[in-house]
Amino acid sequence: MSVAARRSAPPRGRAATPSVRMRLRVRATGVVQGVGFRPHVHRLARELALAGWVRNDARGVVAEVEGALGALDAFMTQVVAAAPPLADIEQLRAEPLAPTGASGFAILASERGGSADAHVSPDVAVCADCLAELFDPSDRRYRYPFGSCTNCGPRYTIVEGVPYDRARTTMSAFPLCPTCRAEYEDPADRRFHAEPIACPACGPRARLVSVERWPGADAVAQAAAAIRAGRIVAVKGLGGYHLACRADDERAVATLRARKQREDKPFALMAPTLEAARALVVLTPADEALLASPLAPILLAARRDHCPSVRPWDEQTDSDRQVARSVAPRSADLGVMLPATPLHHLLLRDADCGALVMTSGNRSDEPIAHVDEDALERLAGIADAFLVHDRPIHIRVDDSVLRGVPRRRPVWVRRSRGAVPTALSLPLPARRPLLAAGGELKSTCCVAKGSHAWVGHHIGDLQSWETLEAYRQSVAHLERVFAVTPQLVAHDLHPDYRATVEALAREDIEHVAVQHHHAHLAATLAEHGETGPAVGAILDGAGLGTDGGVWGGELLVGDLHGFERAGHLLPVALPGGDRAARDPWRMACAWLVAAEDHEAAARLRARLARGAAPADGAAPADGVARADGVAPADGAAPADGAAREARVQASTWDAVAALACAPACPRTTSAGRLFDAVAALAGVRLTSTYEGQAAAELEAVAARDPGRPRDARDRYPLPLAGGDRCAGDDAGTLVLDPRPLIRAVTRDVACDVAAARIAARFHRALAHALAHACARLAEQHGLATVALGGGVWVNRLLLQATVAALERRGLRVLVPELLPPGDGGLAYGQAAIAAANDRSQR
């Protein structure tokens, strides 16, 4: 928070004294609407006996205050120091006016007109005061699911425009009852000018839609009864619908998987209390503070030993299973969150069965449902009942997800509810308003003007009409709320990305193409307020390179203006293109061909032909083995996720191997595909059902290595080649060559080395090689900073090992902290590059 104030000087020839009467016009910008800032100004002015007024306008909050100089000094200090907890004052400016002799202080109606520049608060988890009322039988909001105040409740998901007033939210359909009106107009009440204010008499109401009758005095109690009985209930939350069921009911969870068509990807859990969350996952004090914060995200944290994990299931007893096996098969982590709304608190307490699965209300690859009619139609084949309410959700927003990292700040996986639309700064302000379109996977967009950039909520993969339409709605909403009419649109180099197609369809606007990995580098630099230059270690699945190739394991040297490709992983065949990401065995084949490891190729070919056996007591390479023979309900998938074994005909293997040798086969430097290859060779995962699955499971297996994880010498060889800047362009590029690593992995597999040891050695090898390469480039270019970017850095083991190795070499390491390292931060990087280059062309 930066605060600048300009005060008038006293009249010349007369010393300033506290009794001198002055009037100031004060403007506050930042997150100052919808967070109780006007009531704060009102109370403070009255306490200091100041006259004047305060109101919202399109730019933030403006006030005129008049009184004694000493009182005005106190006002300017305390308006910041004692600001409401949700306020984020970016700037406070004051200019002198002529005193009018006015008395009294008022909150005026908002002023419309002008260019909108007001920041909008994210949705905020229910506060302690509202929660106490929820469970107080003597309170008039007892068991009311929609209680809120100036310190909590819906914001972004209900706002339709600025200035932020009830009339420009979806709460405008609910006229205030006399009691709520009195609270709204009482300066001493914490609901003074709280726009989402509501009560049972005048506010939204919940109802249960179900063909079955359930006991209970109200809709929430009835929904809880259905959940206790093993039913799946669609629950309307802040930003859209969740699908909820008991977390300890294997049949219910497996049924949800089958109906949602989500084979293996982990489900999130909602624990009723922080104590209950502690029983499921290992939490640090920082983790606990994050879970209980107004953000209320999903936190990915390591399971407790008694929670089902990747261990063989015959080691577990029914009494140990607080979490059904199908919740998060093959994952060492569980995603846990706490209730964010009164409705969810009531539901968890009424259900009284521990944690609930609380996953996005959608079918696989579709956006979260948020409109009632759409939800009732799209989720009809999934949910047995619907807990709905009549407060409209203006813009859908999924849950935020972070991953805990010991001794470091958590890493964003998905930045959405509770964080969006908090503004980020641009280190080089945008000369013209702009739109950054983002990427294809884990898509977000970004609008920017001046020094502010607003990154939209997580949309997902733009692979369906429904998701593309949600993306368009997100762009339109950000442009409308923040009054951005783009004169410039930045987009990815890839012409077939749907976000790129959307950007190029805009006419009469300047288009700027940004290379994918440069955008990742720029995103990390910009969020730290840096412009570069720096060495960038950018690791992800795929991005179109400037040479037309498929990049993904890149060492860049650059800044916000441009970059040099200074190193990369050895290019290898990508047999089948995008199919290789779904079939890790294809990348194993490609790397075996590149390494000329014919014996290992023959062994894997035979193993696939007969159906792969699990390595190191792990599940079969394509999923998780059945353990107890529990039959799934109504066509559900096996209770543990994916029970089938991968079988690949020998002729198919031979065709893929031949394709890997063909000159016409596309080649890639992708780090993600290298993870896939090692996961397949180690018997961890041969086919994937969601993006990044093989890499995530390889990390989970590596975490089980009983060896010495800090022994950096216990690693595979991953040598560097090239890098001689005096020997021509080709020799001047560093190449990390994984072929010796692949041959070492296959030797360990042949010797029956545990998959956990193989996975751990691979992680240490990659961390060491990256640190060595970055240090070499930093020395060559006279740099001391390394920026990490790309989705691979969600990997906790790799992140910790690489950062430690870089810091031991005396390098400063920038890690994404405000945005996901993957494509969720891509649009922000595009915006930072577009703004920087637009300024340089003035």
mmCIF file of N, CA and C in Angstrom, residues 325-392:
data_model
loop_
_atom_site.group_PDB
_atom_site.id
_atom_site.type_symbol
_atom_site.label_atom_id
_atom_site.label_comp_id
_atom_site.label_asym_id
_atom_site.label_seq_id
_atom_site.Cartn_x
_atom_site.Cartn_y
_atom_site.Cartn_z
ATOM 1 N N ARG A 325 -11.221 -44.288 -0.941
ATOM 2 C CA ARG A 325 -10.097 -44.445 -1.852
ATOM 3 C C ARG A 325 -10.281 -43.638 -3.129
ATOM 4 N N SER A 326 -11.490 -43.523 -3.597
ATOM 5 C CA SER A 326 -11.739 -42.855 -4.869
ATOM 6 C C SER A 326 -11.658 -41.335 -4.786
ATOM 7 N N VAL A 327 -11.480 -40.768 -3.607
ATOM 8 C CA VAL A 327 -11.407 -39.313 -3.494
ATOM 9 C C VAL A 327 -10.196 -38.772 -4.238
ATOM 10 N N ALA A 328 -9.038 -39.377 -4.019
ATOM 11 C CA ALA A 328 -7.806 -38.880 -4.639
ATOM 12 C C ALA A 328 -6.870 -40.045 -4.897
ATOM 13 N N PRO A 329 -7.212 -40.929 -5.836
ATOM 14 C CA PRO A 329 -6.379 -42.103 -6.085
ATOM 15 C C PRO A 329 -4.979 -41.714 -6.550
ATOM 16 N N ARG A 330 -3.988 -42.408 -6.015
ATOM 17 C CA ARG A 330 -2.579 -42.248 -6.395
ATOM 18 C C ARG A 330 -2.009 -40.885 -6.052
ATOM 19 N N SER A 331 -2.640 -40.121 -5.205
ATOM 20 C CA SER A 331 -2.129 -38.806 -4.844
ATOM 21 C C SER A 331 -1.610 -38.820 -3.415
ATOM 22 N N ALA A 332 -0.444 -38.231 -3.223
ATOM 23 C CA ALA A 332 0.103 -38.113 -1.871
ATOM 24 C C ALA A 332 -0.531 -36.974 -1.098
ATOM 25 N N ASP A 333 -1.240 -36.098 -1.803
ATOM 26 C CA ASP A 333 -1.888 -34.939 -1.191
ATOM 27 C C ASP A 333 -3.393 -35.131 -1.146
ATOM 28 N N LEU A 334 -4.026 -34.370 -0.276
ATOM 29 C CA LEU A 334 -5.473 -34.174 -0.322
ATOM 30 C C LEU A 334 -5.736 -32.680 -0.463
ATOM 31 N N GLY A 335 -6.741 -32.316 -1.226
ATOM 32 C CA GLY A 335 -7.162 -30.932 -1.331
ATOM 33 C C GLY A 335 -8.256 -30.659 -0.317
ATOM 34 N N VAL A 336 -7.982 -29.797 0.640
ATOM 35 C CA VAL A 336 -8.905 -29.553 1.756
ATOM 36 C C VAL A 336 -9.226 -28.070 1.832
ATOM 37 N N MET A 337 -10.496 -27.755 2.091
ATOM 38 C CA MET A 337 -10.908 -26.375 2.344
ATOM 39 C C MET A 337 -11.886 -26.360 3.508
ATOM 40 N N LEU A 338 -12.122 -25.166 4.031
ATOM 41 C CA LEU A 338 -13.111 -24.951 5.081
ATOM 42 C C LEU A 338 -14.325 -24.265 4.486
ATOM 43 N N PRO A 339 -15.480 -24.344 5.141
ATOM 44 C CA PRO A 339 -16.678 -23.677 4.612
ATOM 45 C C PRO A 339 -16.448 -22.183 4.465
ATOM 46 N N ALA A 340 -16.894 -21.621 3.329
ATOM 47 C CA ALA A 340 -16.701 -20.193 3.071
ATOM 48 C C ALA A 340 -17.970 -19.386 3.284
ATOM 49 N N THR A 341 -19.130 -20.034 3.343
ATOM 50 C CA THR A 341 -20.398 -19.324 3.446
ATOM 51 C C THR A 341 -21.210 -19.883 4.609
ATOM 52 N N PRO A 342 -22.177 -19.109 5.120
ATOM 53 C CA PRO A 342 -23.059 -19.666 6.155
ATOM 54 C C PRO A 342 -23.765 -20.934 5.685
ATOM 55 N N LEU A 343 -24.152 -20.974 4.423
ATOM 56 C CA LEU A 343 -24.843 -22.153 3.909
ATOM 57 C C LEU A 343 -23.968 -23.391 4.050
ATOM 58 N N HIS A 344 -22.689 -23.274 3.694
ATOM 59 C CA HIS A 344 -21.799 -24.432 3.794
ATOM 60 C C HIS A 344 -21.537 -24.815 5.244
ATOM 61 N N HIS A 345 -21.414 -23.828 6.125
ATOM 62 C CA HIS A 345 -21.249 -24.143 7.545
ATOM 63 C C HIS A 345 -22.451 -24.939 8.063
ATOM 64 N N LEU A 346 -23.637 -24.511 7.719
ATOM 65 C CA LEU A 346 -24.837 -25.231 8.143
ATOM 66 C C LEU A 346 -24.852 -26.652 7.581
ATOM 67 N N LEU A 347 -24.529 -26.775 6.303
ATOM 68 C CA LEU A 347 -24.579 -28.084 5.652
ATOM 69 C C LEU A 347 -23.610 -29.059 6.302
ATOM 70 N N LEU A 348 -22.395 -28.608 6.577
ATOM 71 C CA LEU A 348 -21.401 -29.499 7.202
ATOM 72 C C LEU A 348 -21.818 -29.889 8.612
ATOM 73 N N ARG A 349 -22.361 -28.918 9.362
ATOM 74 C CA ARG A 349 -22.781 -29.248 10.734
ATOM 75 C C ARG A 349 -23.989 -30.177 10.727
ATOM 76 N N ASP A 350 -24.955 -29.916 9.862
ATOM 77 C CA ASP A 350 -26.144 -30.760 9.825
ATOM 78 C C ASP A 350 -25.823 -32.169 9.336
ATOM 79 N N ALA A 351 -24.912 -32.277 8.357
ATOM 80 C CA ALA A 351 -24.561 -33.605 7.829
ATOM 81 C C ALA A 351 -23.875 -34.439 8.899
ATOM 82 N N ASP A 352 -23.005 -33.810 9.691
ATOM 83 C CA ASP A 352 -22.389 -34.460 10.852
ATOM 84 C C ASP A 352 -21.758 -35.805 10.486
ATOM 85 N N CYS A 353 -21.018 -35.821 9.366
ATOM 86 C CA CYS A 353 -20.364 -37.070 8.949
ATOM 87 C C CYS A 353 -18.924 -36.795 8.521
ATOM 88 N N GLY A 354 -18.300 -35.794 9.150
ATOM 89 C CA GLY A 354 -16.922 -35.489 8.803
ATOM 90 C C GLY A 354 -16.837 -34.670 7.536
ATOM 91 N N ALA A 355 -15.763 -34.855 6.805
ATOM 92 C CA ALA A 355 -15.542 -34.085 5.587
ATOM 93 C C ALA A 355 -16.483 -34.538 4.483
ATOM 94 N N LEU A 356 -16.784 -33.600 3.591
ATOM 95 C CA LEU A 356 -17.581 -33.897 2.405
ATOM 96 C C LEU A 356 -16.728 -33.687 1.163
ATOM 97 N N VAL A 357 -16.922 -34.529 0.161
ATOM 98 C CA VAL A 357 -16.421 -34.188 -1.166
ATOM 99 C C VAL A 357 -17.167 -32.943 -1.608
ATOM 100 N N MET A 358 -16.423 -31.943 -2.115
ATOM 101 C CA MET A 358 -17.041 -30.701 -2.576
ATOM 102 C C MET A 358 -16.297 -30.298 -3.848
ATOM 103 N N THR A 359 -16.763 -30.851 -4.963
ATOM 104 C CA THR A 359 -16.082 -30.642 -6.235
ATOM 105 C C THR A 359 -16.918 -29.760 -7.150
ATOM 106 N N SER A 360 -16.283 -29.196 -8.152
ATOM 107 C CA SER A 360 -16.960 -28.263 -9.051
ATOM 108 C C SER A 360 -18.188 -28.907 -9.687
ATOM 109 N N GLY A 361 -19.257 -28.136 -9.763
ATOM 110 C CA GLY A 361 -20.515 -28.622 -10.322
ATOM 111 C C GLY A 361 -20.507 -28.547 -11.835
ATOM 112 N N ASN A 362 -19.897 -29.535 -12.450
ATOM 113 C CA ASN A 362 -19.827 -29.588 -13.904
ATOM 114 C C ASN A 362 -19.565 -31.018 -14.345
ATOM 115 N N ARG A 363 -19.722 -31.241 -15.624
ATOM 116 C CA ARG A 363 -19.218 -32.468 -16.216
ATOM 117 C C ARG A 363 -17.762 -32.237 -16.600
ATOM 118 N N SER A 364 -17.040 -33.318 -16.799
ATOM 119 C CA SER A 364 -15.637 -33.193 -17.163
ATOM 120 C C SER A 364 -15.473 -32.306 -18.383
ATOM 121 N N ASP A 365 -14.503 -31.366 -18.292
ATOM 122 C CA ASP A 365 -14.137 -30.456 -19.387
ATOM 123 C C ASP A 365 -15.173 -29.370 -19.660
ATOM 124 N N GLU A 366 -16.157 -29.199 -18.778
ATOM 125 C CA GLU A 366 -17.125 -28.121 -18.930
ATOM 126 C C GLU A 366 -16.925 -27.100 -17.811
ATOM 127 N N PRO A 367 -17.384 -25.858 -18.001
ATOM 128 C CA PRO A 367 -17.271 -24.862 -16.930
ATOM 129 C C PRO A 367 -18.242 -25.168 -15.796
ATOM 130 N N ILE A 368 -17.976 -24.613 -14.636
ATOM 131 C CA ILE A 368 -18.839 -24.787 -13.478
ATOM 132 C C ILE A 368 -20.206 -24.161 -13.773
ATOM 133 N N ALA A 369 -21.273 -24.837 -13.391
ATOM 134 C CA ALA A 369 -22.632 -24.318 -13.576
ATOM 135 C C ALA A 369 -22.902 -23.240 -12.528
ATOM 136 N N HIS A 370 -23.544 -22.149 -12.950
ATOM 137 C CA HIS A 370 -23.849 -21.096 -11.983
ATOM 138 C C HIS A 370 -25.254 -20.530 -12.145
ATOM 139 N N VAL A 371 -25.905 -20.779 -13.262
ATOM 140 C CA VAL A 371 -27.285 -20.352 -13.480
ATOM 141 C C VAL A 371 -28.196 -21.534 -13.142
ATOM 142 N N ASP A 372 -29.246 -21.273 -12.362
ATOM 143 C CA ASP A 372 -30.068 -22.367 -11.839
ATOM 144 C C ASP A 372 -30.627 -23.266 -12.930
ATOM 145 N N GLU A 373 -31.214 -22.681 -13.959
ATOM 146 C CA GLU A 373 -31.822 -23.486 -15.007
ATOM 147 C C GLU A 373 -30.787 -24.365 -15.694
ATOM 148 N N ASP A 374 -29.612 -23.800 -15.949
ATOM 149 C CA ASP A 374 -28.534 -24.558 -16.579
ATOM 150 C C ASP A 374 -28.057 -25.680 -15.678
ATOM 151 N N ALA A 375 -27.931 -25.387 -14.383
ATOM 152 C CA ALA A 375 -27.470 -26.405 -13.437
ATOM 153 C C ALA A 375 -28.466 -27.559 -13.351
ATOM 154 N N LEU A 376 -29.743 -27.229 -13.256
ATOM 155 C CA LEU A 376 -30.754 -28.282 -13.166
ATOM 156 C C LEU A 376 -30.754 -29.170 -14.396
ATOM 157 N N GLU A 377 -30.405 -28.603 -15.535
ATOM 158 C CA GLU A 377 -30.365 -29.393 -16.770
ATOM 159 C C GLU A 377 -29.055 -30.174 -16.899
ATOM 160 N N ARG A 378 -27.914 -29.472 -16.728
ATOM 161 C CA ARG A 378 -26.625 -30.111 -16.980
ATOM 162 C C ARG A 378 -26.235 -31.111 -15.911
ATOM 163 N N LEU A 379 -26.662 -30.870 -14.677
ATOM 164 C CA LEU A 379 -26.267 -31.739 -13.574
ATOM 165 C C LEU A 379 -27.340 -32.762 -13.217
ATOM 166 N N ALA A 380 -28.400 -32.817 -14.016
ATOM 167 C CA ALA A 380 -29.518 -33.711 -13.699
ATOM 168 C C ALA A 380 -29.090 -35.173 -13.669
ATOM 169 N N GLY A 381 -28.157 -35.545 -14.509
ATOM 170 C CA GLY A 381 -27.702 -36.930 -14.528
ATOM 171 C C GLY A 381 -26.629 -37.243 -13.507
ATOM 172 N N ILE A 382 -26.211 -36.224 -12.747
ATOM 173 C CA ILE A 382 -25.145 -36.418 -11.753
ATOM 174 C C ILE A 382 -25.696 -36.335 -10.336
ATOM 175 N N ALA A 383 -26.452 -35.280 -10.059
ATOM 176 C CA ALA A 383 -26.932 -35.041 -8.695
ATOM 177 C C ALA A 383 -28.269 -35.720 -8.450
ATOM 178 N N ASP A 384 -28.462 -36.203 -7.229
ATOM 179 C CA ASP A 384 -29.745 -36.770 -6.811
ATOM 180 C C ASP A 384 -30.675 -35.697 -6.270
ATOM 181 N N ALA A 385 -30.109 -34.549 -5.852
ATOM 182 C CA ALA A 385 -30.903 -33.453 -5.306
ATOM 183 C C ALA A 385 -30.128 -32.159 -5.515
ATOM 184 N N PHE A 386 -30.852 -31.040 -5.448
ATOM 185 C CA PHE A 386 -30.259 -29.728 -5.678
ATOM 186 C C PHE A 386 -30.604 -28.802 -4.521
ATOM 187 N N LEU A 387 -29.575 -28.267 -3.863
ATOM 188 C CA LEU A 387 -29.776 -27.231 -2.850
ATOM 189 C C LEU A 387 -29.558 -25.893 -3.545
ATOM 190 N N VAL A 388 -30.648 -25.208 -3.864
ATOM 191 C CA VAL A 388 -30.580 -23.989 -4.665
ATOM 192 C C VAL A 388 -31.039 -22.804 -3.826
ATOM 193 N N HIS A 389 -30.795 -21.605 -4.350
ATOM 194 C CA HIS A 389 -31.332 -20.392 -3.724
ATOM 195 C C HIS A 389 -31.574 -19.359 -4.814
ATOM 196 N N ASP A 390 -32.266 -18.278 -4.463
ATOM 197 C CA ASP A 390 -32.716 -17.326 -5.474
ATOM 198 C C ASP A 390 -31.868 -16.066 -5.553
ATOM 199 N N ARG A 391 -30.645 -16.091 -5.006
ATOM 200 C CA ARG A 391 -29.723 -14.979 -5.245
ATOM 201 C C ARG A 391 -28.922 -15.291 -6.502
ATOM 202 N N PRO A 392 -29.094 -14.527 -7.569
ATOM 203 C CA PRO A 392 -28.377 -14.833 -8.812
ATOM 204 C C PRO A 392 -26.868 -14.647 -8.659
#
